[in-house]
Every structure is written in C-alpha cells, then in structure tokens.
Coordinates of C-alpha atoms in Angstrom, one line a residue:
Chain A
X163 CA 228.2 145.5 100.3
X164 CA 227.1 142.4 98.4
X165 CA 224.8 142.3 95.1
X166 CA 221.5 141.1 95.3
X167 CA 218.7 139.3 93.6
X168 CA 216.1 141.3 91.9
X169 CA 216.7 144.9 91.5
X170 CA 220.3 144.2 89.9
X171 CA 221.7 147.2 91.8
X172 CA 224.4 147.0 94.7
X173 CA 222.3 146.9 97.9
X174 CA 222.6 149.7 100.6
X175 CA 223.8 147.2 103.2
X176 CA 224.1 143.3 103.7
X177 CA 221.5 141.7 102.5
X178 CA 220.3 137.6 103.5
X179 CA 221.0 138.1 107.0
X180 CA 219.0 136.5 109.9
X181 CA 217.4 139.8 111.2
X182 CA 216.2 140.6 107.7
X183 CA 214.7 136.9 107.4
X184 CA 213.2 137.0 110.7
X185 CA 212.1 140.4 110.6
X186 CA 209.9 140.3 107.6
X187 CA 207.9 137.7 109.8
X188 CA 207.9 139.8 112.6
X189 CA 205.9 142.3 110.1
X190 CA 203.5 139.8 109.4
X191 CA 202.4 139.1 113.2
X192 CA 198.6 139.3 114.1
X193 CA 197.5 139.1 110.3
X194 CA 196.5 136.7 107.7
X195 CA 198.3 135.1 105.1
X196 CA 196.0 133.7 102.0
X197 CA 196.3 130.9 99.5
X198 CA 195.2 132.9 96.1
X199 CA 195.2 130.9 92.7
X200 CA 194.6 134.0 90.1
X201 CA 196.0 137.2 90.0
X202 CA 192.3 138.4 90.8
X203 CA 192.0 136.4 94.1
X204 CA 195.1 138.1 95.4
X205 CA 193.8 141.5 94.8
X206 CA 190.4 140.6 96.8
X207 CA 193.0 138.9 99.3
X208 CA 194.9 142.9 99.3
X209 CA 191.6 144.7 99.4
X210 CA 190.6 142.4 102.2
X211 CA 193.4 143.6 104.3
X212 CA 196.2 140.1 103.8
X213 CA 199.1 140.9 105.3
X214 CA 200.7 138.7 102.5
X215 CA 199.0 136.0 100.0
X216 CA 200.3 132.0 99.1
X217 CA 200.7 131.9 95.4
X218 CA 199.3 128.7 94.4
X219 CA 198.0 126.6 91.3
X220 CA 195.6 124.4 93.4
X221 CA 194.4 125.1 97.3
X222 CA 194.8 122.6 99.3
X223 CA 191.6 121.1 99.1
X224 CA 191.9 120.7 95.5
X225 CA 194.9 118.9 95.8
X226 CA 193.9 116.8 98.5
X227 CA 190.2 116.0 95.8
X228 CA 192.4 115.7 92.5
X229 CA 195.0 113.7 94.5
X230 CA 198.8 113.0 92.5
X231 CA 201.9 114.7 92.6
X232 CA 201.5 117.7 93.9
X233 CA 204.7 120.0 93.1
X234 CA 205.9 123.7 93.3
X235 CA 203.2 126.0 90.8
X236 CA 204.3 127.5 87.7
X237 CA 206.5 130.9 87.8
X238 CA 204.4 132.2 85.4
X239 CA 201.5 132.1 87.4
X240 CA 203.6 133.8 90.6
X241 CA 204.9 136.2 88.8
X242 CA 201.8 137.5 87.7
X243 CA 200.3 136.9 91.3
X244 CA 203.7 139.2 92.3
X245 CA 202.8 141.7 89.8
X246 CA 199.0 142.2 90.9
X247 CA 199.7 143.3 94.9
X248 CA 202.2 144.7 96.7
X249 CA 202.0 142.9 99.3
X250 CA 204.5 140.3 100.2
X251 CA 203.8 136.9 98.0
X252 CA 205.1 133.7 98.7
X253 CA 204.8 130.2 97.8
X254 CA 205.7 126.6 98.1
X255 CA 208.3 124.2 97.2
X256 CA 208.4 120.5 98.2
X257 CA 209.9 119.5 101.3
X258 CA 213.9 118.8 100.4
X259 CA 213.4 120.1 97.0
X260 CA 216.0 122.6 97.1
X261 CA 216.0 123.2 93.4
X262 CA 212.2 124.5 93.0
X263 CA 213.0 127.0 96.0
X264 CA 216.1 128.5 93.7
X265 CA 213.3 128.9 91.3
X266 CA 211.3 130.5 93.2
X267 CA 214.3 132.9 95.2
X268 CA 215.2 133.8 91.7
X269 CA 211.2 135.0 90.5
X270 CA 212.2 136.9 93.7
X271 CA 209.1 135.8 96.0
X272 CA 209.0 137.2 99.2
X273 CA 208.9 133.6 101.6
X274 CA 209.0 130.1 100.6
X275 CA 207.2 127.6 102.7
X276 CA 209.0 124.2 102.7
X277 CA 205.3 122.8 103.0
X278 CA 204.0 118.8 103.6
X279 CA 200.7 120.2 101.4
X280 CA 203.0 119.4 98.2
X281 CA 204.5 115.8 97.7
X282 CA 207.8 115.4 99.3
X283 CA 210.3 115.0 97.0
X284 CA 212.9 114.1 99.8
X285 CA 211.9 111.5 102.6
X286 CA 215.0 112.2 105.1
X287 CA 216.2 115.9 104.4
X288 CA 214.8 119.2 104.1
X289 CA 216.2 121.9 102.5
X290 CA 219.7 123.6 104.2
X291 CA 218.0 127.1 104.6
X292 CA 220.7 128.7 105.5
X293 CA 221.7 128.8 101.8
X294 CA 219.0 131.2 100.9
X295 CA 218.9 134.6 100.7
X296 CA 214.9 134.6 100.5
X297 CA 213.4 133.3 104.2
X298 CA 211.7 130.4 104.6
X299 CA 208.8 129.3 106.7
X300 CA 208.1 125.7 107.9
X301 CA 205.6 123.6 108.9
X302 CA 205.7 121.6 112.6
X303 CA 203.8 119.5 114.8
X304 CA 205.7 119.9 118.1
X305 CA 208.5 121.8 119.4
X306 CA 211.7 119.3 118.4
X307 CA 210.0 119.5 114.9
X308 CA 209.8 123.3 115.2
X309 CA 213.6 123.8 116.2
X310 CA 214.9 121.1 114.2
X311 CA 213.8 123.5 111.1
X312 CA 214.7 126.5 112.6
X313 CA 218.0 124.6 112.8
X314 CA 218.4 124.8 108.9
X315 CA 217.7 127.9 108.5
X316 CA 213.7 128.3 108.9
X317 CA 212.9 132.3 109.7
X318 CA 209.0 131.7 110.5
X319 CA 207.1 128.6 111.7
X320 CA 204.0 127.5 111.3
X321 CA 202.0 125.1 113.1
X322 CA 200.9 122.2 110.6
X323 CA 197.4 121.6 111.4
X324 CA 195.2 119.5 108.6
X325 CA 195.4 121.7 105.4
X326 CA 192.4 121.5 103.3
X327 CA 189.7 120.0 105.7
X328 CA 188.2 123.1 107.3
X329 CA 188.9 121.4 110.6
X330 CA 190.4 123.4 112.8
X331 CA 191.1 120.3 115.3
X332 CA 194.6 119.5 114.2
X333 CA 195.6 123.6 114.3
X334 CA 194.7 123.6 117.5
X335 CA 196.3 120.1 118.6
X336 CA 199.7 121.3 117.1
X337 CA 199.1 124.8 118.8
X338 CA 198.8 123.4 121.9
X339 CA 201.4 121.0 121.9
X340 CA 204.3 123.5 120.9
X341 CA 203.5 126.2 123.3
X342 CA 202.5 124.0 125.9
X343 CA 206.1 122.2 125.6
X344 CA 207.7 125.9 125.5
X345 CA 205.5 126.4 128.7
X346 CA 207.1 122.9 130.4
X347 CA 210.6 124.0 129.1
X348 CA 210.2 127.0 130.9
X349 CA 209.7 125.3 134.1
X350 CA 212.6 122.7 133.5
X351 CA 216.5 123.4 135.1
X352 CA 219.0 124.0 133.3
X353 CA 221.1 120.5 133.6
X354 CA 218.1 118.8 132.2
X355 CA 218.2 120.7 128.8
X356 CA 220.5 118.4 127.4
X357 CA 218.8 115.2 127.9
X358 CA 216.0 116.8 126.5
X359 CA 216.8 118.5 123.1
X360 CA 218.7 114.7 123.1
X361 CA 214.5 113.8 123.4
X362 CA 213.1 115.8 121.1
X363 CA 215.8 115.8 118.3
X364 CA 216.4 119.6 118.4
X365 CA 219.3 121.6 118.4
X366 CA 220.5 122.1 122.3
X367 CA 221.3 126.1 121.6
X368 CA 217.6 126.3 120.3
X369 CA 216.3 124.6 123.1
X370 CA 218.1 126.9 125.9
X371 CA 217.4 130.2 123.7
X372 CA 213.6 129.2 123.4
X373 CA 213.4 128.5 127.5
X374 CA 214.9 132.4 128.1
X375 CA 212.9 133.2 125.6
X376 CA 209.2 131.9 127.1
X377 CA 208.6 131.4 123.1
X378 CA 210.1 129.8 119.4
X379 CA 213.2 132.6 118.3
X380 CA 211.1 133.1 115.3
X381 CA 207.7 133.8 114.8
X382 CA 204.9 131.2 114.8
X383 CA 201.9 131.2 112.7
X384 CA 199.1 128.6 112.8
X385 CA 198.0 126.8 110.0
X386 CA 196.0 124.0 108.0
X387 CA 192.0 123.8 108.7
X388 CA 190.7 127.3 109.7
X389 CA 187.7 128.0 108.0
X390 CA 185.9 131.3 109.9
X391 CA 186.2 133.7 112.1
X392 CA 186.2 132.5 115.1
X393 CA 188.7 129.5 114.3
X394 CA 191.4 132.5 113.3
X395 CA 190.7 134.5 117.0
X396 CA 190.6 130.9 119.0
X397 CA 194.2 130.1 117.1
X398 CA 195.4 133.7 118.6
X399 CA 193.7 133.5 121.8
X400 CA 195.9 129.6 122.3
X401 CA 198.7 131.7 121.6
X402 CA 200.1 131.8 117.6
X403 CA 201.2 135.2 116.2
X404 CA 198.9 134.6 113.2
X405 CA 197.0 132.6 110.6
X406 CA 197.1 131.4 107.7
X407 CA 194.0 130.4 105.8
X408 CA 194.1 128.2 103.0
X409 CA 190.9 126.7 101.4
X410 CA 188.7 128.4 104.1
X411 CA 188.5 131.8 102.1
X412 CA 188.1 130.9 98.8
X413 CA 186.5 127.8 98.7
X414 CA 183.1 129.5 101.0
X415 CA 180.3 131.0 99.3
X416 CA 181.4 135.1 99.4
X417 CA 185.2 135.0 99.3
X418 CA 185.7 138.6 100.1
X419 CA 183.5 139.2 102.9
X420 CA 185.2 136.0 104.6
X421 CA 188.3 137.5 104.4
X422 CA 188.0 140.5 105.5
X423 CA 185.8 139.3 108.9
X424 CA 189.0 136.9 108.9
X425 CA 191.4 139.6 108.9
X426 CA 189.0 141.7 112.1
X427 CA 189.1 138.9 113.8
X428 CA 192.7 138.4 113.7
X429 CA 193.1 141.7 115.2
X430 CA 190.2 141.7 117.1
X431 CA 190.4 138.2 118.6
X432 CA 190.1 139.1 122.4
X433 CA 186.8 141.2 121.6
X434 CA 183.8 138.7 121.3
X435 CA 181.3 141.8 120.6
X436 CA 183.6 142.4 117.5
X437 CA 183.5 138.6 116.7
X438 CA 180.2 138.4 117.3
X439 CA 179.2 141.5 114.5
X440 CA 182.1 140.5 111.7
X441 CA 180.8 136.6 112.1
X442 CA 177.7 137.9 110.8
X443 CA 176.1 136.7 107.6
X444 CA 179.1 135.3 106.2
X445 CA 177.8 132.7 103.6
X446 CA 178.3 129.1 103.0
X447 CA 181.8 128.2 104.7
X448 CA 183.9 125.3 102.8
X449 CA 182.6 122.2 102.7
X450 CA 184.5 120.4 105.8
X451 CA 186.0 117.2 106.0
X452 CA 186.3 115.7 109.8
X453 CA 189.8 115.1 110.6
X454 CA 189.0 112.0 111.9
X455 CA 187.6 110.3 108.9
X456 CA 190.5 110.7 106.9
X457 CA 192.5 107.6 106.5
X458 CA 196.2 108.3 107.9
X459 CA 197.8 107.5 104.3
X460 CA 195.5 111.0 103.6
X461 CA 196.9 112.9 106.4
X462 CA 199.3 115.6 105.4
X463 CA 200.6 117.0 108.5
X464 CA 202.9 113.4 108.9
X465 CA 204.5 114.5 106.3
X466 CA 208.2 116.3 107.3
X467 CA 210.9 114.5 109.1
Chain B
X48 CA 204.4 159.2 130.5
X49 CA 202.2 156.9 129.2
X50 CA 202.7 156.1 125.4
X51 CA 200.5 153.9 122.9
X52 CA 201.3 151.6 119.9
X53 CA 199.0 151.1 117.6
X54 CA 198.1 147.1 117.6
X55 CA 196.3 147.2 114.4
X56 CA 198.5 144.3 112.8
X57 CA 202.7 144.2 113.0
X58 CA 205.6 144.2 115.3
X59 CA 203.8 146.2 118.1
X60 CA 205.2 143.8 121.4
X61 CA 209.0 144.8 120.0
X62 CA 207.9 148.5 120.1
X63 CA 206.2 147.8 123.6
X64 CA 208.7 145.9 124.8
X65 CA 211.5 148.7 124.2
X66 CA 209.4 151.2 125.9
X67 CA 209.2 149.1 128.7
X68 CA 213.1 148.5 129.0
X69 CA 213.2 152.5 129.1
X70 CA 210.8 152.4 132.2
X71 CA 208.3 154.0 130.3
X72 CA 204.7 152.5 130.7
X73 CA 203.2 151.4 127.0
X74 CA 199.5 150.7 125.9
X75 CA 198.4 148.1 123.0
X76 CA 195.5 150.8 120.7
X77 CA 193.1 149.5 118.9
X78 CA 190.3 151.7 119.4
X79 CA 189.6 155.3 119.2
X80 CA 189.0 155.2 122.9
X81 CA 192.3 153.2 123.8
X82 CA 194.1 156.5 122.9
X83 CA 192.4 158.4 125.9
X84 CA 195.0 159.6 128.5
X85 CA 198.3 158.6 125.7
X86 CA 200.9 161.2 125.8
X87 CA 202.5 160.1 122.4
X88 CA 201.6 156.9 119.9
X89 CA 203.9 154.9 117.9
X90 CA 202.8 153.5 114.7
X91 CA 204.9 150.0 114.0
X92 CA 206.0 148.1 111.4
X93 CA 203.4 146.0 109.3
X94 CA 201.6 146.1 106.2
X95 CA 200.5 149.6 105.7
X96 CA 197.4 147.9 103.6
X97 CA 196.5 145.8 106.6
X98 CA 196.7 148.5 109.1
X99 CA 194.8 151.4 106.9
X100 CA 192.3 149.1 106.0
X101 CA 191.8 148.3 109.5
X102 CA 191.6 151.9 110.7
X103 CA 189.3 152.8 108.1
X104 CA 186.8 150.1 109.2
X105 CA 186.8 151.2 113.2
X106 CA 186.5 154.4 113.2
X107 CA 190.2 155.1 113.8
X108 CA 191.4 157.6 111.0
X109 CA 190.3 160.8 112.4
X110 CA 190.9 160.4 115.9
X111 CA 194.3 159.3 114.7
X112 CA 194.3 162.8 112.6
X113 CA 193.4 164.6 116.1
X114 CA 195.3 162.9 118.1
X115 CA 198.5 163.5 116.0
X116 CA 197.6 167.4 116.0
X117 CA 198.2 167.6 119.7
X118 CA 200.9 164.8 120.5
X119 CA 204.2 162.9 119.0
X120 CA 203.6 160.5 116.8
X121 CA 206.3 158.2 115.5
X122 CA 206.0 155.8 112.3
X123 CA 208.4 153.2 111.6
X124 CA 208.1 151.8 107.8
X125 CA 204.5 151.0 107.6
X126 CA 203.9 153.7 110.0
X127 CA 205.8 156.0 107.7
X128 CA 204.0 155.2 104.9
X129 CA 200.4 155.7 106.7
X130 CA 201.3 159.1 108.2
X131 CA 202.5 160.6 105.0
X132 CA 200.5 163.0 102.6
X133 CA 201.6 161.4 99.6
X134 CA 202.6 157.7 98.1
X135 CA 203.9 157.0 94.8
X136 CA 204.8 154.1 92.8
X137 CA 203.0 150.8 93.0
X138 CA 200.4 152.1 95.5
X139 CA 199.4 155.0 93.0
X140 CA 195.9 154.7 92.2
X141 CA 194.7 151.8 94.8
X142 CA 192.8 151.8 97.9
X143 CA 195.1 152.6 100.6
X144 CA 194.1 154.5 103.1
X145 CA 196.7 157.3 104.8
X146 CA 196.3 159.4 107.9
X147 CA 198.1 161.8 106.1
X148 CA 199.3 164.1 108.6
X149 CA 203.4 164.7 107.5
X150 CA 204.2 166.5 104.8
X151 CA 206.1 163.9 103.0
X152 CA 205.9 161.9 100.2
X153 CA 206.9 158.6 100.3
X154 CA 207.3 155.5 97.7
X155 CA 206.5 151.8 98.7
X156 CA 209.0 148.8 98.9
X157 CA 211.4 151.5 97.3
X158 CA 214.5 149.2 97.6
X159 CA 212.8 146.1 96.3
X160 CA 211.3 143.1 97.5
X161 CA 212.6 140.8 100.5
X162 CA 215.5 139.4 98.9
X163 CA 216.8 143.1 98.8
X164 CA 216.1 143.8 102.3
X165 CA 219.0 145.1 104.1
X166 CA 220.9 146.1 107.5
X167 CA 222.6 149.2 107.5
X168 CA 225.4 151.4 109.7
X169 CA 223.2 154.7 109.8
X170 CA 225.0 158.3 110.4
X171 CA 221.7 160.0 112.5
X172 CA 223.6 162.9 114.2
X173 CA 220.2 163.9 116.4
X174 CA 220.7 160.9 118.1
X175 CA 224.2 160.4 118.3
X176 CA 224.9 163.4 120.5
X177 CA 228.3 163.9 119.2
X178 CA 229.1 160.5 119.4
X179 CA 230.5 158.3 116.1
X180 CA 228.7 155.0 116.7
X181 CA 226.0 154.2 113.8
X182 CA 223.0 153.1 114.5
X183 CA 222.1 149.5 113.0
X184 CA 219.2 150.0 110.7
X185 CA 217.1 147.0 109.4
X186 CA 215.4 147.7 106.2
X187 CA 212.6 145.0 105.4
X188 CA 210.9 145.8 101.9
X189 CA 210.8 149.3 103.1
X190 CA 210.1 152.5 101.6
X191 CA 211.9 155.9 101.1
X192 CA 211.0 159.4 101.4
X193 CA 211.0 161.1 97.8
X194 CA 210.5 164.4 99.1
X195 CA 210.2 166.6 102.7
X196 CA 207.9 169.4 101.8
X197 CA 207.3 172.4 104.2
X198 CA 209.4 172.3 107.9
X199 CA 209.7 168.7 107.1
X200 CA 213.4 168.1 107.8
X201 CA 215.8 164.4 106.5
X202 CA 217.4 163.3 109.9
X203 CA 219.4 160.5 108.2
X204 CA 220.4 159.4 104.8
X205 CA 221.7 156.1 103.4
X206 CA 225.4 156.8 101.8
X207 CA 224.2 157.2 98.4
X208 CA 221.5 160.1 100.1
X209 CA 218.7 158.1 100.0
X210 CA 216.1 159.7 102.6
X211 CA 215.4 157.5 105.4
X212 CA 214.4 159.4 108.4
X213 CA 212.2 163.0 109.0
X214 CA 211.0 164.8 111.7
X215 CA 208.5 167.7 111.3
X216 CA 207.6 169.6 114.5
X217 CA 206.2 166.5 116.8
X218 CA 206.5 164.2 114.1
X219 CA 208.9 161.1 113.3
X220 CA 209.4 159.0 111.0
X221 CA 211.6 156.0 109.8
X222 CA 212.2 153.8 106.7
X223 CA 213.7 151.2 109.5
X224 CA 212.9 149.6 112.5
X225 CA 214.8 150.3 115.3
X226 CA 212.4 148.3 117.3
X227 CA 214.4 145.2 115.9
X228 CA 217.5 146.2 117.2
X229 CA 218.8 146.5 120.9
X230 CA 219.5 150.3 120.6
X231 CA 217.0 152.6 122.5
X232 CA 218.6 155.6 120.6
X233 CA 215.4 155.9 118.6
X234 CA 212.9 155.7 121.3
X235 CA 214.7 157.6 123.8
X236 CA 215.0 160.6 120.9
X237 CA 211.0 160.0 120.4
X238 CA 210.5 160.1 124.3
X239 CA 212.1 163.6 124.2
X240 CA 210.2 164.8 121.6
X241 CA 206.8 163.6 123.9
X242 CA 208.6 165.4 126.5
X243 CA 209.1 169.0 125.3
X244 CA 205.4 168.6 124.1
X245 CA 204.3 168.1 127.5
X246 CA 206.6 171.0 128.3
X247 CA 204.8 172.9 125.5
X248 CA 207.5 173.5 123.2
X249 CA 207.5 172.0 119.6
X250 CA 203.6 172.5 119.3
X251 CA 202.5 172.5 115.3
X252 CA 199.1 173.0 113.8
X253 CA 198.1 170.1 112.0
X254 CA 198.4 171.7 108.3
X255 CA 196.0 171.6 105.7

C-alpha cells in the first residue's frame, strides 16, 4: 500500500506503476485530445465528445505569433480547467524541466506532455520519467526518438508534426516514418538488432520488444498541424491510435461544430460517407501557415534531443 | 459464438484481442447494423463522455437497449458507467448519455484522478472456482458502484468493501479492466454467461 497524491487517503493498491501509466493512454485510443485555454473551451471540448483536453495559456499558434519564452501555464488556470470537466486534463512542461512537471503532478493533472511547443529549458536531457507517479507523454519524429523517451519513462507518444500551422504535412511525415521503421524492424533478424538500436540511439530491449510487438509498447498519438476532419481520419487511416488537435479547433470559425466532426471522424475514419456528411459546413478553418515557408530557426518539431 | 465490442472510442483491440486468444471470433461495432448476428457485446474501457456522446449521435442507444434485453453484455469501467441506471457525483446534472439498462448506480472517477490509479489482488470467488489466486485488477480513474438495486448482485469487493464488480441476470460489469491483464478469467466467466443464454437459461426482462 503506498500513499498517494490527491485524495490524501491510502490507495487500494500500488499506485505509479507502468500498467496504470500506460493504461490510461490505452483509454484514450481512437479519440481526440484538445488544447483548451478557459475553463469554457474545455466544457465545449467535453460536450464535443474529447476524450481528454491540453490545459494551456496560449495554443500553439499563439505562441508561435507572440514568439518569447514560452513556459509551463499557470496552476491557477489548470486547476480551474480540472475543475470544469471530468475528463482527464493534462498539460505541458518544458522539455528537461523537471521542476514545472512536479508542479504540475502535485495540481494532480492527469498527463504531462514533455512538449518541444514550450521553450526548452534543457538542451541535452529530458526529464527521468520514471520518477513520476503522474504519466507522461512525448513528442518524436522517428522511432530511436520514440524509444529513447519511452526509455525514461514516457507512457504515451506522440508523433511531433508542426504544431500551430494547420499543416498536416509534418504529422504525416513523422507518422510515416515511425511506423514505417516498426514495419522494416519487423522484417530485420534478430542479430542485426543490436547494430541497429546502436543506429538509432534507442534502448536495445525497446527495439526487440517493439519488433514482437509489430508496434511502439505504448500507445502513439499524432500530433502538430491537423486542422479538419479529414486530416484526423488520414492520421488514423496511416496508422496512429489518435489525435491531438491543437490550434485547429479553436482557432476556426465555429469551434464546437469542428470538434465534434473531429471527434466522428476519429471514430469513423474508415467510412468516407460519414466523412463526407460530418465535413459538411464546417466554417472557416485556421488560418494555415505552409510548413515549408517557415524558416528552420521557426520549426518546433527540432526541438527534443 | 461470435461476440462484438463496441469500437466507439477506447481499448477495444485488447478486448478483441483476448477473445481471440480464447478462440472465440470477435467483431469491431460501430453501427446499429454491426450488431446483427452478435451473440454477446462487450463495452470497453474509454471515456464514457466520448462513447455516449457517440452513440447518441448514430443511432446506437436503443438498439444497444434491445440488444442488451436479449444477450450478455459486459462493461468494463466506461462500459460500467454507460450501462448503469444511475451516476452520481461530478457527472450529476451534465449531458451524459447512459444506456441504462443495470440496475446500479454508479459514481465517476470514485478513487480519484490518475495519480490515484491503482493495481489491485482482487478476491472474485465466481471466477476463482475454488481456487486462491487473485485476480490482478487495474483501476485507471475508475468508478465504483454505490449501490446494486433489484437482483443486482457485488461479485467482488476491494478490502475495505468498496463495490467493484456486479452481475444481474446476463449482465456484467467491472470497475477494472481485465482486458489489461493476461488473465482470461474475466472473459472466459463472460463467455459462459453468453453460453447458458444460448442455452436459454439466465434470460431477464429488460426492467423498467
């Protein structure tokens, strides 16, 4: 039996444990995670059907427009995010800043993601996971990146993509590349495994339990760019367990109807009659910014060692 | 046999998956006409938000309803909390829609949020058949039931007699997730229970 964080009551059982981490993630597969700034957006985030909501000060395309240091949002403001839904709520601390993620385990969110859309505050190490009784997820842009933070401790992944663009073209990039190198693992014998977790950086256990697997140990959302519909069911037809959507939902012109064709499609994303009818009069999407025009100094998804 | 999971939103491969281990052939529902042919439906882990919101919008609630009248239906957490009669406490008074088919009344994230999710060495003598090994529950921000109303009967407890498990008639349901686990005690109980159904015993009227 060991005491725990928020209730201030002995738990039933051990708490903190890998399984728990994992499973909450597991919970979360095939729905969609939102970045809300006010109390009010999470509740149209719950109504729309989230299966969890980002608790943030500024989306991503915000801080990406207002530029500066971009750090871990104000308890205050999660707190009262964590007091408006109950769903699960999580939110973001800088990548090696191990300090605003005990903040944010002790305001008891639900999942912190060690995220590149903040300013690093550590430029060789990320946080030692392992440490935490709250899960984390992680951002990655291939699979050695993917297992080297599963290595510390990471319970969920999530591709990186391009946050706050509404360009789906790096999701998809970083999509492809992890499963497709799970996919060449797969095909790979065993005395080459070695040389090759040498190759990527990753740990070699990881890299034999992901080949008998056919897929990461943990479950792997995609992120960073997608903006409708259709970008949420072509990130689960490539593959990903879910989405999250960032600026897409409410930076378009009718929040809530966004979200909720967002969340059908998520479920629905092998049905093209159902993505034709929730696709349907959706509004002004956000205001894109082509991948490819951003300077790489602007890119966020380099971000994460 | 031929069993469905509901693939609304949640851990619906694990539940597939174990059904398959067991030999026993396992359909993805998503639509009232995926549930043609089923001889028992498993409702999974998720958000129970997500997955009542979802069935609302296609159509899904009363053929659920019918279909539960007739066949086994298992819930596991989220599933629990969508095929109860009642919620309480920090649900009360929102949106949420239930099939509401058990009679039991259950309360939402009742041990906390994640940092107070748990695993557990469950006592769950139907399963057990005489035998003394626990079975490994994993809590994850689950609920509990605050009261089994009618033939409604608590399987298992937690030590301090939390309710955790029920089973009315054809009916199951769990606070945990034995889908995370590698014991098929669970699902091999639930098969039975589609079994003497197909057998005709353990028939209920869907009440009220």
């Amino acid at each position: 039996m060991s005491k725990n964080g928020t209730n201030g009551q002995d738990a039933p059982g051990v708490v903190g444990s890998i399984k728990v981490k994992r499973g909450l993630a597991q919970m979360l597969k095939g729905g969609v995670i939102m970045d809300v700034v006010t109390p009010e957006q999470a509740v149209i985030a719950e109504e729309a059907g989230a299966v969890a909501v980002m608790a943030l000060e500024r989306v991503p395309a915000d801080i990406r427009a207002q530029g500066g240091v971009a750090r871990m949002s104000d308890p205050g403001l999660i707190k009262e995010i964590m007091q408006a839904v109950s769903i699960p709520v999580m939110a973001k601390a800088r990548i090696g800043h191990f300090v605003e993620a005990q903040i944010l385990e002790a305001i008891g969110v639900d999942y912190i993601d060690e995220s590149e859309v903040l300013t690093p505050a550590d430029e060789m190490y990320h946080i030692n996971k392992h440490a935490f009784k709250v899960p984390f997820v992680c951002g990655c842009r291939n699979l050695g990146e993917a297992l080297r933070r599963i290595g510390e401790g990471a319970a969920m992944i999530r591709t990186k993509g391009e946050a706050g663009t509404g360009d789906v073209v790096e999701a998809v990039r970083h999509a492809r590349t992890v499963l497709g190198e799970i996919r060449r693992l797969q095909l790979m014998p065993d005395e080459e495994l070695m040389t090759y977790a040498k190759e990527i950086g990753a740990p070699y256990e990881l890299v034999v339990e992901t080949k008998a697997l056919g897929r990461l140990p943990v479950v792997n959302f995609a992120a960073g760019g997608i903006a409708t519909p259709a970008d949420a069911a072509l990130m689960m037809q490539i593959g990903v367990d879910g989405v999250f959507v960032g600026s897409g939902i409410f930076k378009s012109g009718n929040p809530a109807q966004r979200a909720k064709a967002i969340v059908m499609a998520t479920t629905y994303y092998n049905n093209p009659q159902i993505l034709a009818e929730v696709s349907e009069n959706l509004g002004e999407p956000m205001v894109g910014i082509n991948v490819s025009s951003l300077p790489q100094s602007e890119q966020l998804a380099g971000r994460g060692w | 046999m031929k069993i469905g999971v509901l693939a609304l939103q949640g851990a619906f491969i694990e539940h597939i998956n174990m059904l398959q281990s067991l030999g026993v052939e396992a359909v993805e529902v998503r639509l009232p006409a995926d549930l043609e042919g089923l001889d028992g439906l498993i409702i999974p882990g998720g958000e129970s938000t997500t997955i009542g919101k979802l069935a609302t919008r296609f159509g899904l609630i009363e053929p659920l309803r019918h279909f539960a009248a007739e066949k086994p239906v298992w819930g596991t957490c989220a599933g629990m909390i969508f095929m109860a009669k009642e919620i309480g406490n920090g649900s009360a008074g929102r949106d949420q829609p239930l099939l509401g088919v058990m009679d039991v009344a259950v309360e939402r994230n009742a041990f906390g949020r994640q940092v107070d999710s748990f695993e557990a060495e469950l006592a769950v003598p139907v399963i057990q058949n005489g035998e003394t090994r626990p079975f490994p529950a994993v809590f994850i921000r689950a609920p509990r039931l605050v009261a089994a109303n009618g033939d409604a009967e608590v399987i298992a407890r937690l030590p301090d007699g939390t309710a955790v498990a029920a089973r009315q008639g054809h009916w199951l349901v769990t606070s945990f997730h034995p889908e995370l686990t590698n014991d098929s005690r669970f699902h091999q109980y639930f098969l039975q229970l589609v079994e003497n159904r197909k057998q005709g015993t353990g028939y209920r009227e869907l009440a009220g």
